[in-house]
mmCIF file of C-alpha atoms in Angstrom:
data_model
loop_
_atom_site.group_PDB
_atom_site.id
_atom_site.type_symbol
_atom_site.label_atom_id
_atom_site.label_comp_id
_atom_site.label_asym_id
_atom_site.label_seq_id
_atom_site.Cartn_x
_atom_site.Cartn_y
_atom_site.Cartn_z
ATOM 1 C CA UNK A 1 -35.798 81.288 4.322
ATOM 2 C CA UNK A 2 -38.425 83.590 4.085
ATOM 3 C CA UNK A 3 -42.053 82.651 4.540
ATOM 4 C CA UNK A 4 -44.402 84.206 1.272
ATOM 5 C CA UNK A 5 -48.530 84.162 1.390
ATOM 6 C CA UNK A 6 -50.708 85.398 -0.774
ATOM 7 C CA UNK A 7 -54.235 85.940 -0.272
ATOM 8 C CA UNK A 8 -57.036 86.655 -2.177
ATOM 9 C CA UNK A 9 -59.227 89.783 -2.176
ATOM 10 C CA UNK A 10 -63.096 89.402 -1.593
ATOM 11 C CA UNK A 11 -64.698 87.791 -4.879
ATOM 12 C CA UNK A 12 -61.639 87.527 -6.928
ATOM 13 C CA UNK A 13 -59.419 84.530 -7.619
ATOM 14 C CA UNK A 14 -60.646 81.726 -5.316
ATOM 15 C CA UNK A 15 -62.164 84.323 -2.817
ATOM 16 C CA UNK A 16 -66.041 84.457 -2.127
ATOM 17 C CA UNK A 17 -67.151 87.660 -2.372
ATOM 18 C CA UNK A 18 -70.619 89.747 -1.870
ATOM 19 C CA UNK A 19 -72.971 90.065 -4.768
ATOM 20 C CA UNK A 20 -72.124 93.505 -5.852
ATOM 21 C CA UNK A 21 -67.720 94.222 -6.352
ATOM 22 C CA UNK A 22 -66.201 95.601 -4.231
ATOM 23 C CA UNK A 23 -64.645 99.325 -4.433
ATOM 24 C CA UNK A 24 -60.738 100.253 -3.252
ATOM 25 C CA UNK A 25 -62.312 101.344 0.631
ATOM 26 C CA UNK A 26 -64.529 97.377 0.631
ATOM 27 C CA UNK A 27 -61.521 95.655 -0.954
ATOM 28 C CA UNK A 28 -58.718 97.278 1.346
ATOM 29 C CA UNK A 29 -60.212 96.461 4.179
ATOM 30 C CA UNK A 30 -59.824 92.496 3.270
ATOM 31 C CA UNK A 31 -55.752 92.588 3.924
ATOM 32 C CA UNK A 32 -56.290 94.759 6.293
ATOM 33 C CA UNK A 33 -58.335 92.121 8.626
ATOM 34 C CA UNK A 34 -55.975 89.511 7.074
ATOM 35 C CA UNK A 35 -52.986 90.973 8.489
ATOM 36 C CA UNK A 36 -54.214 91.713 11.957
ATOM 37 C CA UNK A 37 -55.850 88.203 12.446
ATOM 38 C CA UNK A 38 -52.427 86.320 11.474
ATOM 39 C CA UNK A 39 -50.056 88.573 13.035
ATOM 40 C CA UNK A 40 -48.481 89.171 9.773
ATOM 41 C CA UNK A 41 -48.226 93.360 10.817
ATOM 42 C CA UNK A 42 -45.048 95.273 9.079
ATOM 43 C CA UNK A 43 -44.860 92.379 6.222
ATOM 44 C CA UNK A 44 -43.369 93.691 3.499
ATOM 45 C CA UNK A 45 -46.208 93.018 0.459
ATOM 46 C CA UNK A 46 -45.662 92.985 -2.728
ATOM 47 C CA UNK A 47 -48.590 94.008 -4.916
ATOM 48 C CA UNK A 48 -49.200 94.389 -8.462
ATOM 49 C CA UNK A 49 -51.427 96.467 -11.301
ATOM 50 C CA UNK A 50 -55.003 96.976 -9.041
ATOM 51 C CA UNK A 51 -53.557 95.312 -6.020
ATOM 52 C CA UNK A 52 -51.333 98.791 -5.505
ATOM 53 C CA UNK A 53 -55.281 100.738 -5.580
ATOM 54 C CA UNK A 54 -55.830 98.610 -2.746
ATOM 55 C CA UNK A 55 -52.625 98.846 -0.223
ATOM 56 C CA UNK A 56 -52.968 102.710 -1.232
ATOM 57 C CA UNK A 57 -56.068 102.779 -0.456
ATOM 58 C CA UNK A 58 -55.191 100.750 3.124
ATOM 59 C CA UNK A 59 -52.747 103.167 3.862
ATOM 60 C CA UNK A 60 -54.596 105.938 3.703
ATOM 61 C CA UNK A 61 -57.101 104.276 6.662
ATOM 62 C CA UNK A 62 -54.771 101.471 8.584
ATOM 63 C CA UNK A 63 -51.314 102.694 7.622
ATOM 64 C CA UNK A 64 -49.936 101.195 10.793
ATOM 65 C CA UNK A 65 -50.455 97.924 9.274
ATOM 66 C CA UNK A 66 -48.147 97.900 6.539
ATOM 67 C CA UNK A 67 -44.481 96.995 6.332
ATOM 68 C CA UNK A 68 -42.466 97.965 3.423
ATOM 69 C CA UNK A 69 -44.066 98.046 0.337
ATOM 70 C CA UNK A 70 -43.284 96.520 -3.157
ATOM 71 C CA UNK A 71 -45.804 98.169 -5.994
ATOM 72 C CA UNK A 72 -45.554 95.907 -9.491
ATOM 73 C CA UNK A 73 -46.624 97.879 -12.496
ATOM 74 C CA UNK A 74 -49.705 100.679 -9.932
ATOM 75 C CA UNK A 75 -52.758 101.572 -11.766
ATOM 76 C CA UNK A 76 -55.433 103.365 -12.738
ATOM 77 C CA UNK A 77 -53.226 106.177 -14.827
ATOM 78 C CA UNK A 78 -55.379 108.772 -14.097
ATOM 79 C CA UNK A 79 -54.570 110.305 -17.387
ATOM 80 C CA UNK A 80 -56.610 107.293 -18.741
ATOM 81 C CA UNK A 81 -59.378 106.972 -16.348
ATOM 82 C CA UNK A 82 -61.489 105.599 -18.903
ATOM 83 C CA UNK A 83 -62.823 101.941 -20.081
ATOM 84 C CA UNK A 84 -61.631 102.415 -23.403
ATOM 85 C CA UNK A 85 -58.337 103.629 -22.928
ATOM 86 C CA UNK A 86 -57.333 100.893 -20.105
ATOM 87 C CA UNK A 87 -58.737 98.587 -22.469
ATOM 88 C CA UNK A 88 -56.686 99.928 -25.129
ATOM 89 C CA UNK A 89 -53.714 99.897 -23.139
ATOM 90 C CA UNK A 90 -53.812 96.195 -22.232
ATOM 91 C CA UNK A 91 -54.682 94.922 -25.805
ATOM 92 C CA UNK A 92 -51.250 96.718 -26.483
ATOM 93 C CA UNK A 93 -49.366 94.998 -22.850
ATOM 94 C CA UNK A 94 -50.774 91.391 -24.641
ATOM 95 C CA UNK A 95 -47.770 90.605 -27.417
ATOM 96 C CA UNK A 96 -45.572 92.348 -24.563
ATOM 97 C CA UNK A 97 -46.443 89.454 -22.085
ATOM 98 C CA UNK A 98 -45.218 85.821 -22.104
ATOM 99 C CA UNK A 99 -47.681 83.585 -23.910
ATOM 100 C CA UNK A 100 -47.986 81.551 -20.244
ATOM 101 C CA UNK A 101 -49.619 84.224 -18.842
ATOM 102 C CA UNK A 102 -52.982 84.409 -21.186
ATOM 103 C CA UNK A 103 -53.850 81.076 -19.514
ATOM 104 C CA UNK A 104 -53.129 81.980 -15.998
ATOM 105 C CA UNK A 105 -55.149 85.680 -16.763
ATOM 106 C CA UNK A 106 -58.496 84.389 -18.832
ATOM 107 C CA UNK A 107 -58.786 81.497 -16.034
ATOM 108 C CA UNK A 108 -59.563 84.034 -13.205
ATOM 109 C CA UNK A 109 -61.404 85.941 -15.566
ATOM 110 C CA UNK A 110 -63.544 82.535 -15.770
ATOM 111 C CA UNK A 111 -63.626 82.227 -12.350
ATOM 112 C CA UNK A 112 -64.307 85.990 -11.657
ATOM 113 C CA UNK A 113 -66.600 86.325 -14.081
ATOM 114 C CA UNK A 114 -68.326 88.823 -16.451
ATOM 115 C CA UNK A 115 -70.258 91.114 -14.335
ATOM 116 C CA UNK A 116 -67.124 91.143 -11.367
ATOM 117 C CA UNK A 117 -64.808 92.169 -13.109
ATOM 118 C CA UNK A 118 -66.920 95.139 -15.438
ATOM 119 C CA UNK A 119 -68.164 96.224 -11.711
ATOM 120 C CA UNK A 120 -64.935 95.765 -9.693
ATOM 121 C CA UNK A 121 -63.066 97.845 -13.192
ATOM 122 C CA UNK A 122 -65.452 99.987 -12.570
ATOM 123 C CA UNK A 123 -65.050 100.464 -9.261
ATOM 124 C CA UNK A 124 -60.886 101.123 -9.551
ATOM 125 C CA UNK A 125 -61.565 103.193 -11.939
ATOM 126 C CA UNK A 126 -63.399 106.125 -10.393
ATOM 127 C CA UNK A 127 -60.920 105.417 -7.662
ATOM 128 C CA UNK A 128 -58.434 108.587 -6.985
ATOM 129 C CA UNK A 129 -55.384 106.691 -6.124
ATOM 130 C CA UNK A 130 -53.116 109.325 -7.040
ATOM 131 C CA UNK A 131 -54.473 111.394 -3.689
ATOM 132 C CA UNK A 132 -53.318 107.539 -1.677
ATOM 133 C CA UNK A 133 -49.655 107.272 -1.739
ATOM 134 C CA UNK A 134 -48.684 109.729 0.475
ATOM 135 C CA UNK A 135 -49.837 107.269 3.512
ATOM 136 C CA UNK A 136 -47.498 105.207 2.971
ATOM 137 C CA UNK A 137 -45.220 105.638 5.385
ATOM 138 C CA UNK A 138 -43.128 102.807 4.814
ATOM 139 C CA UNK A 139 -40.278 101.978 2.141
ATOM 140 C CA UNK A 140 -41.841 101.637 -0.749
ATOM 141 C CA UNK A 141 -40.725 100.912 -4.359
ATOM 142 C CA UNK A 142 -43.076 101.281 -7.509
ATOM 143 C CA UNK A 143 -41.552 98.951 -10.566
ATOM 144 C CA UNK A 144 -42.449 99.300 -13.522
ATOM 145 C CA UNK A 145 -42.322 97.301 -16.674
ATOM 146 C CA UNK A 146 -40.426 99.400 -19.750
ATOM 147 C CA UNK A 147 -42.668 98.552 -21.880
ATOM 148 C CA UNK A 148 -46.032 98.778 -19.420
ATOM 149 C CA UNK A 149 -48.240 101.381 -22.024
ATOM 150 C CA UNK A 150 -50.733 100.751 -18.702
ATOM 151 C CA UNK A 151 -48.516 102.284 -16.719
ATOM 152 C CA UNK A 152 -46.657 105.351 -18.312
ATOM 153 C CA UNK A 153 -43.344 106.294 -16.756
ATOM 154 C CA UNK A 154 -44.925 109.721 -16.291
ATOM 155 C CA UNK A 155 -47.022 107.685 -14.114
ATOM 156 C CA UNK A 156 -44.929 105.840 -12.263
ATOM 157 C CA UNK A 157 -43.216 109.179 -11.351
ATOM 158 C CA UNK A 158 -46.215 110.352 -10.264
ATOM 159 C CA UNK A 159 -46.718 107.757 -8.033
ATOM 160 C CA UNK A 160 -43.301 107.310 -6.725
ATOM 161 C CA UNK A 161 -43.037 111.524 -6.105
ATOM 162 C CA UNK A 162 -45.517 111.480 -2.565
ATOM 163 C CA UNK A 163 -43.899 108.886 -1.264
ATOM 164 C CA UNK A 164 -42.296 109.630 2.007
ATOM 165 C CA UNK A 165 -40.003 106.620 1.367
ATOM 166 C CA UNK A 166 -40.373 106.189 -2.264
ATOM 167 C CA UNK A 167 -38.263 105.125 -5.020
ATOM 168 C CA UNK A 168 -38.894 104.013 -8.695
ATOM 169 C CA UNK A 169 -37.222 101.670 -10.337
ATOM 170 C CA UNK A 170 -37.798 100.242 -14.486
ATOM 171 C CA UNK A 171 -36.986 97.089 -15.385
ATOM 172 C CA UNK A 172 -35.716 96.401 -19.139
ATOM 173 C CA UNK A 173 -38.395 94.617 -21.840
ATOM 174 C CA UNK A 174 -40.780 93.752 -18.820
ATOM 175 C CA UNK A 175 -44.649 94.146 -20.272
ATOM 176 C CA UNK A 176 -47.466 95.323 -17.615
ATOM 177 C CA UNK A 177 -47.282 91.790 -15.622
ATOM 178 C CA UNK A 178 -43.907 92.220 -14.204
ATOM 179 C CA UNK A 179 -43.770 89.552 -11.580
ATOM 180 C CA UNK A 180 -44.501 87.003 -14.431
ATOM 181 C CA UNK A 181 -42.332 88.289 -17.290
ATOM 182 C CA UNK A 182 -39.217 88.790 -15.094
ATOM 183 C CA UNK A 183 -39.656 86.958 -11.519
ATOM 184 C CA UNK A 184 -36.299 86.610 -11.083
ATOM 185 C CA UNK A 185 -35.227 90.479 -11.170
ATOM 186 C CA UNK A 186 -38.720 91.231 -9.286
ATOM 187 C CA UNK A 187 -36.781 89.031 -6.879
ATOM 188 C CA UNK A 188 -33.699 89.915 -6.952
ATOM 189 C CA UNK A 189 -34.447 93.858 -6.395
ATOM 190 C CA UNK A 190 -37.461 93.102 -3.380
ATOM 191 C CA UNK A 191 -34.139 90.913 -1.428
ATOM 192 C CA UNK A 192 -31.675 93.703 -2.117
ATOM 193 C CA UNK A 193 -34.488 96.100 -1.470
ATOM 194 C CA UNK A 194 -35.611 95.130 2.137
ATOM 195 C CA UNK A 195 -32.553 92.643 3.558
ATOM 196 C CA UNK A 196 -33.852 91.203 6.162
ATOM 197 C CA UNK A 197 -37.051 92.347 6.413
ATOM 198 C CA UNK A 198 -40.019 90.129 7.483
ATOM 199 C CA UNK A 199 -41.818 88.125 4.846
#
């Protein structure tokens, strides 16, 4: 049986961080340090939304730490790289998600605070993530929900295309938070794609 560990990035979730928001490089240093410190180099990493940007950045500076990677709904679509467009897409996504997601996201946002959320969003909107996926040399799967307005099919294809060992999978009926809307399907995919991989 695989062991699963979760990490919160600095200033997000329950982890303390610096007063100002970190950019993708600042955020990606934390999982790199964690992988080294815990001896989990080469473990399967499953990341969602902006977490995909963080791991893509990690690959660009410390790719040797990475094992197989699963991107769930990778952001930010470069054709909609503005706060207004992203907010519009986020609002379109709300009715496509399970209602149980709303209090979870609201609690996370409250814990981080509006200043941290806005600062992190600005940093991630400025991140040219499209120039980083080719650094991922390990097996990588991009999974998007078929109904995800934040990650259109064309953007998911663009993220998957330069991956040397990558592929794209779409989950029917799911929105952006595909891990919450279709957790069983995501788990089955991860197990099927990486049997025996270190978790």
